[in-house]
Every structure is written in C-alpha cells, then in structure tokens.
PDB file of C-alpha atoms in Angstrom:
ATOM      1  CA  UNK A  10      11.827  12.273   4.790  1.00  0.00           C
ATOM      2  CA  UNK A  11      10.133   8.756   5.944  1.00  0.00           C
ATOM      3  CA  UNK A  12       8.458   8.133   9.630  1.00  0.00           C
ATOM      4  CA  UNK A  13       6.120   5.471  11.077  1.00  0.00           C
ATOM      5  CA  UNK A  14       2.764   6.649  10.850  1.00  0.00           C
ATOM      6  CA  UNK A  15       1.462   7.736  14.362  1.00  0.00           C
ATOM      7  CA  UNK A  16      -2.316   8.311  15.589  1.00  0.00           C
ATOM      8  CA  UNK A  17      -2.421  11.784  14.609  1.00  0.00           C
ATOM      9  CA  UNK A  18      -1.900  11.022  10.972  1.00  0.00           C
ATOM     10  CA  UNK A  19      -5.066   9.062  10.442  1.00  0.00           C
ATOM     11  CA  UNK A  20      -6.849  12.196   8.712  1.00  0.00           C
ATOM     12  CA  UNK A  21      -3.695  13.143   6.644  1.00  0.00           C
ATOM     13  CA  UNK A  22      -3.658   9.554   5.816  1.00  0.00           C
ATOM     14  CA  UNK A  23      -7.686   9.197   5.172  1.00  0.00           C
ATOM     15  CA  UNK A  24      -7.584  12.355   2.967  1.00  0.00           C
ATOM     16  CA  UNK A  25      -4.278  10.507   1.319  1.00  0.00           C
ATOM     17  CA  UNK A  26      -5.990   7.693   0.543  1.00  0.00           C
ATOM     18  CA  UNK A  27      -9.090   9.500  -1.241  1.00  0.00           C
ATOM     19  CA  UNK A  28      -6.346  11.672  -3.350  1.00  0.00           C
ATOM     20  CA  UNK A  29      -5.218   8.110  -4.353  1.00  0.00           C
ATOM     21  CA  UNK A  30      -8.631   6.415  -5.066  1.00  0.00           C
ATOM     22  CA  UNK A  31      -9.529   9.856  -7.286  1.00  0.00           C
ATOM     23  CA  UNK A  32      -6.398   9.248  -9.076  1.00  0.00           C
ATOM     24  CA  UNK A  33      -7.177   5.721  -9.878  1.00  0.00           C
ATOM     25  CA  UNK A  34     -10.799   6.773 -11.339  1.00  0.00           C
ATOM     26  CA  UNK A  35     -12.168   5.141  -8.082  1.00  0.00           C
ATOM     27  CA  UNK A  36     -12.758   7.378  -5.729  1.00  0.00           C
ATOM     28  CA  UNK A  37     -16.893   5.791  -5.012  1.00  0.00           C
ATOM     29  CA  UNK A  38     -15.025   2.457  -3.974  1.00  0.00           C
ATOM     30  CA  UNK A  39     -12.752   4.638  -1.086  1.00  0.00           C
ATOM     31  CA  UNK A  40     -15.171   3.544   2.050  1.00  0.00           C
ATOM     32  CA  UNK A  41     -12.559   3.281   4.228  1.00  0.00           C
ATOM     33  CA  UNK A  42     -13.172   6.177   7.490  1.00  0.00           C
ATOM     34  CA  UNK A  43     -11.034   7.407   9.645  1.00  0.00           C
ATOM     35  CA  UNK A  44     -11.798   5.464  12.802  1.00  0.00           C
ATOM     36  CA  UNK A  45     -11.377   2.233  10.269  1.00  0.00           C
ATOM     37  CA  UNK A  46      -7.838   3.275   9.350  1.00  0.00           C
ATOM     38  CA  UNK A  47      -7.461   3.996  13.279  1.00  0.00           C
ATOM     39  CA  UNK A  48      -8.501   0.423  14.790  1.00  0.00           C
ATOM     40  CA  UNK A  49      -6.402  -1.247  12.018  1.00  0.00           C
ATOM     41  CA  UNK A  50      -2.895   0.576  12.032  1.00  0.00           C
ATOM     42  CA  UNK A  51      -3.373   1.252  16.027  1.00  0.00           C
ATOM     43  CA  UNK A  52      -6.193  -0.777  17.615  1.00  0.00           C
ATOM     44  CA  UNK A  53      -5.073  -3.572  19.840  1.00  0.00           C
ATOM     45  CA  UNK A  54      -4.656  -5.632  17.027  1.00  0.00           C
ATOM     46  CA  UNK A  55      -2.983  -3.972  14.228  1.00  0.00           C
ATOM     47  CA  UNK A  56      -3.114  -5.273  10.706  1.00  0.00           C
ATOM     48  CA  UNK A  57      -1.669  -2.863   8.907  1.00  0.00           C
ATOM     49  CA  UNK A  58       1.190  -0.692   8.906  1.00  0.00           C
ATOM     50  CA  UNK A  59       2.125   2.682   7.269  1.00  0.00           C
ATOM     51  CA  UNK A  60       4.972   5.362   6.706  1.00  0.00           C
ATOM     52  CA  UNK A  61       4.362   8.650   6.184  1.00  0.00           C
ATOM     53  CA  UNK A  62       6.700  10.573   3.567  1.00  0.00           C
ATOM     54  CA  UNK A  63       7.291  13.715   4.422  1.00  0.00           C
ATOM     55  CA  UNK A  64       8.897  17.039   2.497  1.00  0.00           C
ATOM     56  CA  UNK A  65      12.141  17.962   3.239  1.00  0.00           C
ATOM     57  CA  UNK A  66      11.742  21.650   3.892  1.00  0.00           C
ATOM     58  CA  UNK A  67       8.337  22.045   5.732  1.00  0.00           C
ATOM     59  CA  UNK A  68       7.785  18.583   7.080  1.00  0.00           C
ATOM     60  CA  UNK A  69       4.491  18.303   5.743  1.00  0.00           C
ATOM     61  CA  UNK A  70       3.188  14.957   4.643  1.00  0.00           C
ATOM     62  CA  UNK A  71       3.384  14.596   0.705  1.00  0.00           C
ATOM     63  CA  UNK A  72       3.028  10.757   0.830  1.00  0.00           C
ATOM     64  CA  UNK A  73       2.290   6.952   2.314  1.00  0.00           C
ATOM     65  CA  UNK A  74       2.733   3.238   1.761  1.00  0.00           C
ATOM     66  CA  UNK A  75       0.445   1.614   3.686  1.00  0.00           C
ATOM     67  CA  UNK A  76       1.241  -2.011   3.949  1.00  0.00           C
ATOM     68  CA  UNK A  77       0.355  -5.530   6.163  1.00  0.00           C
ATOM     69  CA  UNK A  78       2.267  -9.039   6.375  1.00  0.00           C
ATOM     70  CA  UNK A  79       1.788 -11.500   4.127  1.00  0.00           C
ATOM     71  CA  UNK A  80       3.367 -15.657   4.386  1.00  0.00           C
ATOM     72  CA  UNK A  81       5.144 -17.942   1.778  1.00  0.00           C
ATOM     73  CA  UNK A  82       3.821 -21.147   1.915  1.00  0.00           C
ATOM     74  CA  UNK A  83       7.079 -21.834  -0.229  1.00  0.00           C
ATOM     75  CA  UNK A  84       9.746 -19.749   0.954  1.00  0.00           C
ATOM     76  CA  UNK A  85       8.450 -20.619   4.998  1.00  0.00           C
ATOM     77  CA  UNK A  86       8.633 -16.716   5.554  1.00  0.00           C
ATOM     78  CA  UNK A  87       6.587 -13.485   5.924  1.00  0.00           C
ATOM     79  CA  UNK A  88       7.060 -10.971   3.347  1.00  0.00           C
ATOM     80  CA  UNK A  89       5.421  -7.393   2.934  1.00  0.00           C
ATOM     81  CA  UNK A  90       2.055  -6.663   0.630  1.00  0.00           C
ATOM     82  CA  UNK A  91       2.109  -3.253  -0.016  1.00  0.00           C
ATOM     83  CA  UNK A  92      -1.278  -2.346  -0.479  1.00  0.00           C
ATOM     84  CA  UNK A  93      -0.873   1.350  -1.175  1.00  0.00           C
ATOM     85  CA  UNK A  94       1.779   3.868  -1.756  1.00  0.00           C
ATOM     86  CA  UNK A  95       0.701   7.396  -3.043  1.00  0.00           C
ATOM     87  CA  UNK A  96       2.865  10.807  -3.391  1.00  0.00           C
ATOM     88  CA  UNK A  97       1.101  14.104  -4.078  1.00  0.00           C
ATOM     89  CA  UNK A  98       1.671  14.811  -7.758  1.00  0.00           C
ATOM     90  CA  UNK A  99       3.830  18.139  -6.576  1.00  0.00           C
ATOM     91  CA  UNK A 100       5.646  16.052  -4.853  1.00  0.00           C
ATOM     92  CA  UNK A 101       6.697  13.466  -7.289  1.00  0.00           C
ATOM     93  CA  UNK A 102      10.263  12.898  -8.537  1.00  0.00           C
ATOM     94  CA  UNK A 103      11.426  14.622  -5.299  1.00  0.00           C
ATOM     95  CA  UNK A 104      12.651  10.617  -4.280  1.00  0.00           C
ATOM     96  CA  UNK A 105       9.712   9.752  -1.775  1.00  0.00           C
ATOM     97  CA  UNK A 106       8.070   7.204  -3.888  1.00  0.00           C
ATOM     98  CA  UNK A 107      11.779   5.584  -3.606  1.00  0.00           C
ATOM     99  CA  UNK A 108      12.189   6.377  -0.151  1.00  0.00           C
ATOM    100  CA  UNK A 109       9.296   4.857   0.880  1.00  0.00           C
ATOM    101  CA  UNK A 110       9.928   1.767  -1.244  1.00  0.00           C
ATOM    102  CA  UNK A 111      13.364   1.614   0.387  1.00  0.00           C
ATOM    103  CA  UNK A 112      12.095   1.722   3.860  1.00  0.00           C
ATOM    104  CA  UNK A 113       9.860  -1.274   3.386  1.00  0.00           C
ATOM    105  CA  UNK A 114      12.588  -3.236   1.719  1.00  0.00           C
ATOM    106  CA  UNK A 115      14.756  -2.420   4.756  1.00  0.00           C
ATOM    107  CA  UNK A 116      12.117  -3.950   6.747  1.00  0.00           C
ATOM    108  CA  UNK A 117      12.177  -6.769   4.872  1.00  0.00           C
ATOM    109  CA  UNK A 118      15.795  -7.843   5.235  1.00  0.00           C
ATOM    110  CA  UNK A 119      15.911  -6.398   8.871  1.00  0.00           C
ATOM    111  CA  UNK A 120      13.109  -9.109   9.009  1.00  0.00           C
ATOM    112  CA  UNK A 121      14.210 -11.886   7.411  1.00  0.00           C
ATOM    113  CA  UNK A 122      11.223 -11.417   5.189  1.00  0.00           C
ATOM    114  CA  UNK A 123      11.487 -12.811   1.661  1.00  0.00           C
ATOM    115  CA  UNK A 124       9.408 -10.559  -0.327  1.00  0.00           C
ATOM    116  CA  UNK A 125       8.115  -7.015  -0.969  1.00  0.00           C
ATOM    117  CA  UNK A 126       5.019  -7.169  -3.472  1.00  0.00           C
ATOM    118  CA  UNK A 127       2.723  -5.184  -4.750  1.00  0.00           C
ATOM    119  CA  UNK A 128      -0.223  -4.627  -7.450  1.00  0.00           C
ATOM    120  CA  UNK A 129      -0.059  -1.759  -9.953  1.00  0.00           C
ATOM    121  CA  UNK A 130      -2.800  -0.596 -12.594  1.00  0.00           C
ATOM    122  CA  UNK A 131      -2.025  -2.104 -16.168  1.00  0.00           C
ATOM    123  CA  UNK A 132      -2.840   2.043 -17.369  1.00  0.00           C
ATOM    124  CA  UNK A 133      -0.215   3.590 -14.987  1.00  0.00           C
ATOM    125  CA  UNK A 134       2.674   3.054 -17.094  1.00  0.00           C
ATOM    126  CA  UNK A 135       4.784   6.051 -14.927  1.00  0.00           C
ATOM    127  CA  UNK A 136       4.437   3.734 -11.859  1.00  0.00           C
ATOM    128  CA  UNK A 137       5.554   0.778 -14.027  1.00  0.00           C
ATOM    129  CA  UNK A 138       8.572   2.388 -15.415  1.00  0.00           C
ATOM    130  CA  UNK A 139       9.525   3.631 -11.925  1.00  0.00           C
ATOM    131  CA  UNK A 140       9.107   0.350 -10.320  1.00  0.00           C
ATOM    132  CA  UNK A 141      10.446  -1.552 -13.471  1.00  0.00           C
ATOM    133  CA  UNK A 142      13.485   0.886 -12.831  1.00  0.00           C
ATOM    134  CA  UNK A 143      14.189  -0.448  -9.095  1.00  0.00           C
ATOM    135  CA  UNK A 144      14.620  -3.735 -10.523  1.00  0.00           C
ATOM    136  CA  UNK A 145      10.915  -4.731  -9.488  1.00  0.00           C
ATOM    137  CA  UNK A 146       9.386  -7.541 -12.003  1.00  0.00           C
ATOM    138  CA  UNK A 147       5.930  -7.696 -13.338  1.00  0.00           C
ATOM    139  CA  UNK A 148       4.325 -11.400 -12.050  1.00  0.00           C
ATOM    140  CA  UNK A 149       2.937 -11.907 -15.603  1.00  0.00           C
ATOM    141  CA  UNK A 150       2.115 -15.208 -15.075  1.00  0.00           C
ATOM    142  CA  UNK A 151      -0.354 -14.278 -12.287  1.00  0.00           C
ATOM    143  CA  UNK A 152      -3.936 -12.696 -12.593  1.00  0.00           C
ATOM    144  CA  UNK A 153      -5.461 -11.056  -9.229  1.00  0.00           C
ATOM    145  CA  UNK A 154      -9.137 -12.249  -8.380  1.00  0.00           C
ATOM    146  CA  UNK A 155     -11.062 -10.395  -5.554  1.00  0.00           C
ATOM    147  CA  UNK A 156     -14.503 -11.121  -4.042  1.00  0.00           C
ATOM    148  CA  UNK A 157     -16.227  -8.060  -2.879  1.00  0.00           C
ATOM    149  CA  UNK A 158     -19.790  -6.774  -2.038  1.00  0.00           C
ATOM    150  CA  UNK A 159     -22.715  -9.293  -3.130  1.00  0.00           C
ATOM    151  CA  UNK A 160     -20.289 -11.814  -4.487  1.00  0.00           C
ATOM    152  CA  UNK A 161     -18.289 -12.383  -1.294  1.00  0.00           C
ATOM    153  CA  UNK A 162     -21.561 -12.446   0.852  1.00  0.00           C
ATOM    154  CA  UNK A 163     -23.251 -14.837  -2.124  1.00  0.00           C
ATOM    155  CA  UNK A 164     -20.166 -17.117  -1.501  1.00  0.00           C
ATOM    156  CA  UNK A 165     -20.401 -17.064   2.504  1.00  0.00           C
ATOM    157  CA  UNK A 166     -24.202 -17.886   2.605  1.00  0.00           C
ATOM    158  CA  UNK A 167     -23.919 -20.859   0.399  1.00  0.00           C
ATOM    159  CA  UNK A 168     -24.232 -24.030   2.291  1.00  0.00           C
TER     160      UNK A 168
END
C-alpha cells in the first residue's frame, strides 16, 4: 500500500499536489513544476522526501506525504515536518492517510528522531478528527508565520 517515491512518480506526484492545493482553495499558490519536485526529492542534494500510497487492487497511486527533516534545538534530535499528505477523496477511509502516517512515524523511531509534525487548516475539521484520533495534539500555543513573495524579498534587501 506505501512505497518510496521514485523518479517516475514526479508527474503523479505534481498532479497530486495540484489536487491538494484545489482542495485547500489554493490552487493559484501551487507553483511548484515538475523538474522542481525532481531536483528536490532526487537531485544530488535531496531535501525532501515522499511516499507514495498506493491502492490495494490496481496499484495505482491514490496518495502522498511528502516530507523533509527538521532539528530540536531542545530535544538535540531531527524529527520529521510533514509538509503534505493528500489521498484522493475515492480513496479516503480505505487506511492510506494512516498508512502513510504510520510509515513516517516508523521512520522516526527507526531514526531516533523525536518528532513527527505537521500543520493542518483550522476549516478541515475531518483531518483534525482523524489526526486528533491517532493521538496527534493540536500545538495551540503556537501560531505559524511565513514570509513569502514581496515580503521575504523586502526583508532580504534591507540593509
């Protein structure tokens, strides 16, 4: 049902990605092109990672979790950031969102890593309740704050 992501699944995974962004009302902020997705997961310096979920009966992808390292200045370790993970909607509650949450947290304690996070929309309450249901905690305490486009090249150019 899981595999490592291999070259050939950079389209499946590009097209993937835009099914996500669409489903997240976002699907103008989805720049990301195939050769992109190819230098990062499988250029000679890969910074990401990804596992492909895959139906039972024909094999054909139906999912991803896309994910990189991260480090705990506190805990002294790596841990995984999970920066996407996406399952067709025919394919949902057919245990691949699970599956491919289970493979990374495999990695983790294979690893010695000490932490498998992630970000989830405050709207997508199925997500929550699935994650929520895994024993995975909302950081409450903890608001995200991203620089992107004009801002992040405002903040580089200032002296």
């Amino acid at each position: 049902m899981i595999r490592t992501a291999t070259p050939a699944d950079v389209p499946v995974l590009h097209t993937l990605i835009r099914e996500l962004a669409e489903y997240e009302k976002a699907l103008s902020e989805a720049r990301a092109t195939p050769d992109q997705l190819h230098e990062a997961l499988f250029g000679p310096h890969p910074a990401a990672y990804a596992h492909i979920a895959q139906d039972d009966t024909t094999g054909a992808p139906v999912g991803f979790a896309l994910w990189f390292l991260n480090f705990s200045t506190w805990r002294g370790v790596h841990g995984i950031y999970l920066e996407d993970l996406y399952v067709r909607p025919e394919a949902r509650g057919g245990g691949h969102g699970k599956a491919l949450l289970t493979e990374l947290a495999r990695i983790c304690v294979q690893r010695g890593y000490g932490r498998l996070e992630w970000s989830v929309l405050n709207w997508n309450t199925p997500s929550i309740a699935f994650y929520e249901s895994l024993g995975a905690r909302p950081q409450d305490e903890w608001t995200v704050y991203r620089l992107t486009d004009e801002a992040l090249t405002n903040l580089a150019t200032q002296p």
